[in-house]
Each structure stands twice: as structure tokens, then as C-alpha cells.
XYZ file of C-alpha atoms in Angstrom:
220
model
C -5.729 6.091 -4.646
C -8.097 6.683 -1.549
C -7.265 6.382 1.656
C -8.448 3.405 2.870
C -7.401 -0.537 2.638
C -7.732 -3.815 3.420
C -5.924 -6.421 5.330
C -7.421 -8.925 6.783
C -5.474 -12.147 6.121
C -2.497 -13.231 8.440
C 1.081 -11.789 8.547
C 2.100 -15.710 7.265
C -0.009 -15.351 4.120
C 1.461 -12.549 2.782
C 4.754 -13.740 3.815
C 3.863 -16.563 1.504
C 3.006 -14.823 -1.099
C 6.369 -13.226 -1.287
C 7.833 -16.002 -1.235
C 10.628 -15.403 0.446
C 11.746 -18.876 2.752
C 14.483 -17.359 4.490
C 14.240 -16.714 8.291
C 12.077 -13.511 9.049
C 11.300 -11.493 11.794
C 7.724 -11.070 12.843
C 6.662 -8.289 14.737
C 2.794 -8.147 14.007
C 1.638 -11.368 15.460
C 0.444 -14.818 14.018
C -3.255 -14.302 13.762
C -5.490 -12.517 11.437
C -5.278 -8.673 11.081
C -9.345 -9.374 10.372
C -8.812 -5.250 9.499
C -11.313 -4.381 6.925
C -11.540 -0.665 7.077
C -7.970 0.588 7.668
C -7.336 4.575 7.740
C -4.503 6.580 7.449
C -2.159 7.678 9.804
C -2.883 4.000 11.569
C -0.527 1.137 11.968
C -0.216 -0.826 8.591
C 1.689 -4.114 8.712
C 4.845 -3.237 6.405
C 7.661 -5.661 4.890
C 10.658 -4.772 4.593
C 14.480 -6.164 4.545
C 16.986 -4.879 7.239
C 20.910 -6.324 7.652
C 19.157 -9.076 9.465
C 16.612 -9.883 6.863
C 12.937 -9.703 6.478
C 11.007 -8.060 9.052
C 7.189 -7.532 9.531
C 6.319 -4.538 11.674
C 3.012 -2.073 12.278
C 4.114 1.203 10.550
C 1.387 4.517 10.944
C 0.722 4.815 7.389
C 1.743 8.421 6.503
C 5.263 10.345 6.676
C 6.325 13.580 5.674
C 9.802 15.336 6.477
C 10.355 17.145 9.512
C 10.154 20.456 7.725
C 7.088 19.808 6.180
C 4.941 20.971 9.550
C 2.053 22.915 7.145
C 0.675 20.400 6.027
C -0.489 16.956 6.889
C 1.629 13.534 6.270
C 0.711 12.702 2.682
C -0.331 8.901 2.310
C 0.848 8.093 -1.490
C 3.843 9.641 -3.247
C 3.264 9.613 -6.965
C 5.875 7.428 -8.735
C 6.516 9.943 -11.420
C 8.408 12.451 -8.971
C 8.895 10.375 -6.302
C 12.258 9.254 -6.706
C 13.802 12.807 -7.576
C 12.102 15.741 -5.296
C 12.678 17.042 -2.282
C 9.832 15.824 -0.230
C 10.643 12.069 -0.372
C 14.849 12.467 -0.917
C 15.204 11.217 2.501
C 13.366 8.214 2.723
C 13.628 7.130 -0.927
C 16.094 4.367 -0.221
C 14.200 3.034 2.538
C 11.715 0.505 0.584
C 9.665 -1.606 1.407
C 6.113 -3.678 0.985
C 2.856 -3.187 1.893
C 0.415 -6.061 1.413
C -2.876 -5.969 1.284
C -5.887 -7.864 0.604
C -7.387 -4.749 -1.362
C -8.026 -1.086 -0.750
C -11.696 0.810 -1.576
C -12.444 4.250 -3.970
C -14.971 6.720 -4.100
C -16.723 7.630 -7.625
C -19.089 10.314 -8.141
C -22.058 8.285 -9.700
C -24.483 11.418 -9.550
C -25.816 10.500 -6.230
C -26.238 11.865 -3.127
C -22.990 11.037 -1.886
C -19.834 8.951 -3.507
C -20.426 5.202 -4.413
C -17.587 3.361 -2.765
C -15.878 0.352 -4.912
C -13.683 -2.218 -3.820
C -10.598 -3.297 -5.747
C -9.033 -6.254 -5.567
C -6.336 -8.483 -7.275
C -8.260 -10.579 -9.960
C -6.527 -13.768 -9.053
C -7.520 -13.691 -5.187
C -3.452 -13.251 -4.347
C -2.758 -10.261 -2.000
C -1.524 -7.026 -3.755
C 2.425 -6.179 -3.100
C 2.491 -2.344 -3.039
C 5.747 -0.587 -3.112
C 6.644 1.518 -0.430
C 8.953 3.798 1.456
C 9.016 4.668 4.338
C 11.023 5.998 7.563
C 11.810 3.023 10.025
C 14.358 4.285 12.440
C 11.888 2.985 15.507
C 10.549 6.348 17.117
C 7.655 8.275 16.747
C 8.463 9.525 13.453
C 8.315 6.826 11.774
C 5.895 6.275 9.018
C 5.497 5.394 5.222
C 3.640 5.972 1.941
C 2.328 4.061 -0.982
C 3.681 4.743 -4.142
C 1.303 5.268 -6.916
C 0.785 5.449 -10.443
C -1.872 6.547 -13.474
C -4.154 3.918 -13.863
C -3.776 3.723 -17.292
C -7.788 3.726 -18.681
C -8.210 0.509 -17.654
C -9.372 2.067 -14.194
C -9.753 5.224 -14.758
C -13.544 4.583 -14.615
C -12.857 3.983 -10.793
C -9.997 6.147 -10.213
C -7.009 8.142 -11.491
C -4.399 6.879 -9.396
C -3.741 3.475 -8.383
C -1.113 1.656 -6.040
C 2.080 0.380 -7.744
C 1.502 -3.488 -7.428
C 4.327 -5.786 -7.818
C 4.639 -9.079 -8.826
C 6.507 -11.423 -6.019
C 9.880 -11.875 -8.242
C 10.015 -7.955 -8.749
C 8.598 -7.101 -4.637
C 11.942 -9.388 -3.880
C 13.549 -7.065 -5.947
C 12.615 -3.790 -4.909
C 13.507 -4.989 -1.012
C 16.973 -6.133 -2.214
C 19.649 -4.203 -0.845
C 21.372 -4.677 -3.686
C 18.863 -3.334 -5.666
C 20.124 -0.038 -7.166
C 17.689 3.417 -6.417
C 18.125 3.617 -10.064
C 16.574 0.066 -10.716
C 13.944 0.461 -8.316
C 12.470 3.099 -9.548
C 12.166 1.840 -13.108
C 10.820 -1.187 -11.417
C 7.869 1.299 -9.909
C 7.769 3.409 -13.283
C 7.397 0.369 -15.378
C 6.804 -2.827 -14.203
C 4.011 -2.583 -11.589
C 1.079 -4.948 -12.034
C -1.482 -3.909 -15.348
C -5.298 -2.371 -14.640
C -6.550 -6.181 -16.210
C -4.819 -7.904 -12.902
C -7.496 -6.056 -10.947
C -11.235 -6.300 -10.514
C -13.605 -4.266 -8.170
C -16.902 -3.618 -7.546
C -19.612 -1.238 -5.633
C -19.741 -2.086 -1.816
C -22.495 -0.202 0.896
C -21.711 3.418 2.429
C -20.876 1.849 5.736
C -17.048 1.729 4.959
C -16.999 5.708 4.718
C -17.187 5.762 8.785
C -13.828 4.292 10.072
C -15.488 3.715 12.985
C -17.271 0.248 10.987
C -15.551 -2.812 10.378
C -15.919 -6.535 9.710
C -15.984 -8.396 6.344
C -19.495 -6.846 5.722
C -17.730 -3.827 4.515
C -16.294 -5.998 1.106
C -19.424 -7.608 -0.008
C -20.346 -6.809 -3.053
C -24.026 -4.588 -3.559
């Protein structure tokens, strides 16, 4: 999975689509995130579930462990190692969700440079990508997207993939009561199929974080 993603729907629509009714916390804001070009190491808006319930805050999208000063915060952990190495131990229980409308990959087409796609969920529905993260409140904070092989179905567009969950199993993986050991069979196994997914090619202009606007998804 690239680095770069969409979200440009409101905080209350992916709420929704969690479906989750209980009271939540919202620390983003009410209006549209209208973000169509989103980088790392920039504030994502995150879901997770804290003794007081659901919560919606901006989290810088990237974390690595305070040892880990050679190199920079990774973006993605890969679910096949994620839930037993080093690296991650420490922030492994901390899950949460990051929805998005869609994220965008680079394919080497023969061209001069990479042809960007666009992926999306088939059905229109944001994506629910499992996450971890650090949330303590200070500047360390940060979190990754876990990811897995994209199992031929996309492997024409890209390796890797985001682990996408389905709203019953997202509620799951931010249970508390949701044992580590459950979870990360949930992520192993049970993440949305390549066939929930479509993409296609959009224009160069999304390769300069610096552009944004809904421009950047149309399809060329």
C-alpha cells in the first residue's frame, strides 16, 4: 500500500458506517474533511474505543518506537508479523480504525513516470482499515495501517493492500474485550476480499501533495 489516501466525507459518515449508536466523542469536527490527497506523517482522523467509548481524533499517520531513531516512522505494519515482533509489541493492543473514502497506487505502466490508480470500495461504503496506533496525547503519538497480500485479485495494482473490515468485525477489533489473539486472526483472515474493491487510473497531479480537491479522483 502507497502512501497516500482519501478522506473526504464527514467524521458522522463514517461514524455511520460503523454503526456504532452509542454516545461518542468527536474531536475532528462536524464538517467535511474535503481531504483528497492525504500524506503521511499528517493528521488522519482515527476511531478508536477508550474506557469512555468511541472517540474520533486527528492522529499523524506514522509511529515507530522510541528506539527506532534510524529510520523513519513506517506507515503500514504488515499483518503477517505484526502482531508478534518487536517493532510493533508496544502498541499492538492499542487498535483502532481508520476510515477512508479510498487511498491511490503507483504502477509502472512503461511510461515515463508511474500511472497512479485509485482504489475504492466497490459498493461506494467507506473502507474500515485496521489500525494501531500510540494515543497517549503527546507528541509521540501516531499510528499505522495494517496490511496484507492482495491476493491476485490486485496484484495487477499492487502487492500490498490495507486490511479492510467489515462494520460487525471493525466493532470487533475496537472491543476491549476483544482478545490480541482474536484480533489478529480477525486481520489475518477476515479482512475484506480484492472483488469488494474497484480502482482505476487518475492524472499525475495527485503525486504533488501540495494538489488537492476532488479533481485528484476522477477517473482518466
Amino acid at each position: 500500500m502507497c502512501g497516500r489516501l482519501t478522506q473526504y466525507r464527514g467524521i458522522h459518515d463514517f461514524v455511520e458506517t460503523l454503526s456504532m449508536p452509542d454516545a461518542w466523542r468527536n474531536h475532528v469536527g462536524d464538517g467535511q474533511l474535503d481531504r483528497f490527497n492525504v500524506a503521511p506523517s499528517t493528521p488522519v482522523a482515527v476511531l478508536r474505543v477508550d474506557d469512555a467509548g468511541l472517540r474520533a481524533d486527528m492522529v499523524k499517520w506514522g509511529w515507530r518506537p522510541h528506539w527506532a531513531t534510524d529510520r523513519p516512522p513506517p506507515i503500514n505494519a504488515r499483518v503477517e508479523k505484526v502482531a508478534h515482533g518487536a517493532f510493533f509489541r508496544a502498541i499492538w493492543p492499542q487498535r483502532a480504525i481508520t476510515p477512508v473514502d479510498g487511498w491511490y497506487e503507483w504502477v509502472d505502466e512503461g511510461g515515463p513516470k508511474k500511472q497512479p490508480y485509485y482504489i475504492r470500495r466497490r459498493d461506494g461504503r467507506p473502507a474500515l482499515c485496521a489500525s494501531i496506533g500510540q494515543f497517549a496525547g503527546n507528541q509521540h503519538d501516531g499510528f499505522v495501517i495494517i496490511t496484507a497480500d492482495a491476493l491476485g485479485g490486485m496484484v495487477d495494482v499492487h502487492d500490498r493492500r490495507p486490511v479492510v473490515l467489515s462494520a460487525a468485525l471493525a466493532r470487533d477489533w475496537l472491543s476491549p474485550q476483544t482478545a490480541n489473539a482474536h484480533a489478529e486472526q480477525l486481520a489475518l483472515n477476515l479482512g475484506e476480499p480484492p472483488e469488494a474493491f474497484a480502482w482505476h487510473r487518475v492524472g499525475m497531479a495527485v503525486g504533488n501533495v501540495r494538489n488537492e480537491g476532488p479533481q485528484l479522483i476522477v477517473p482518466v
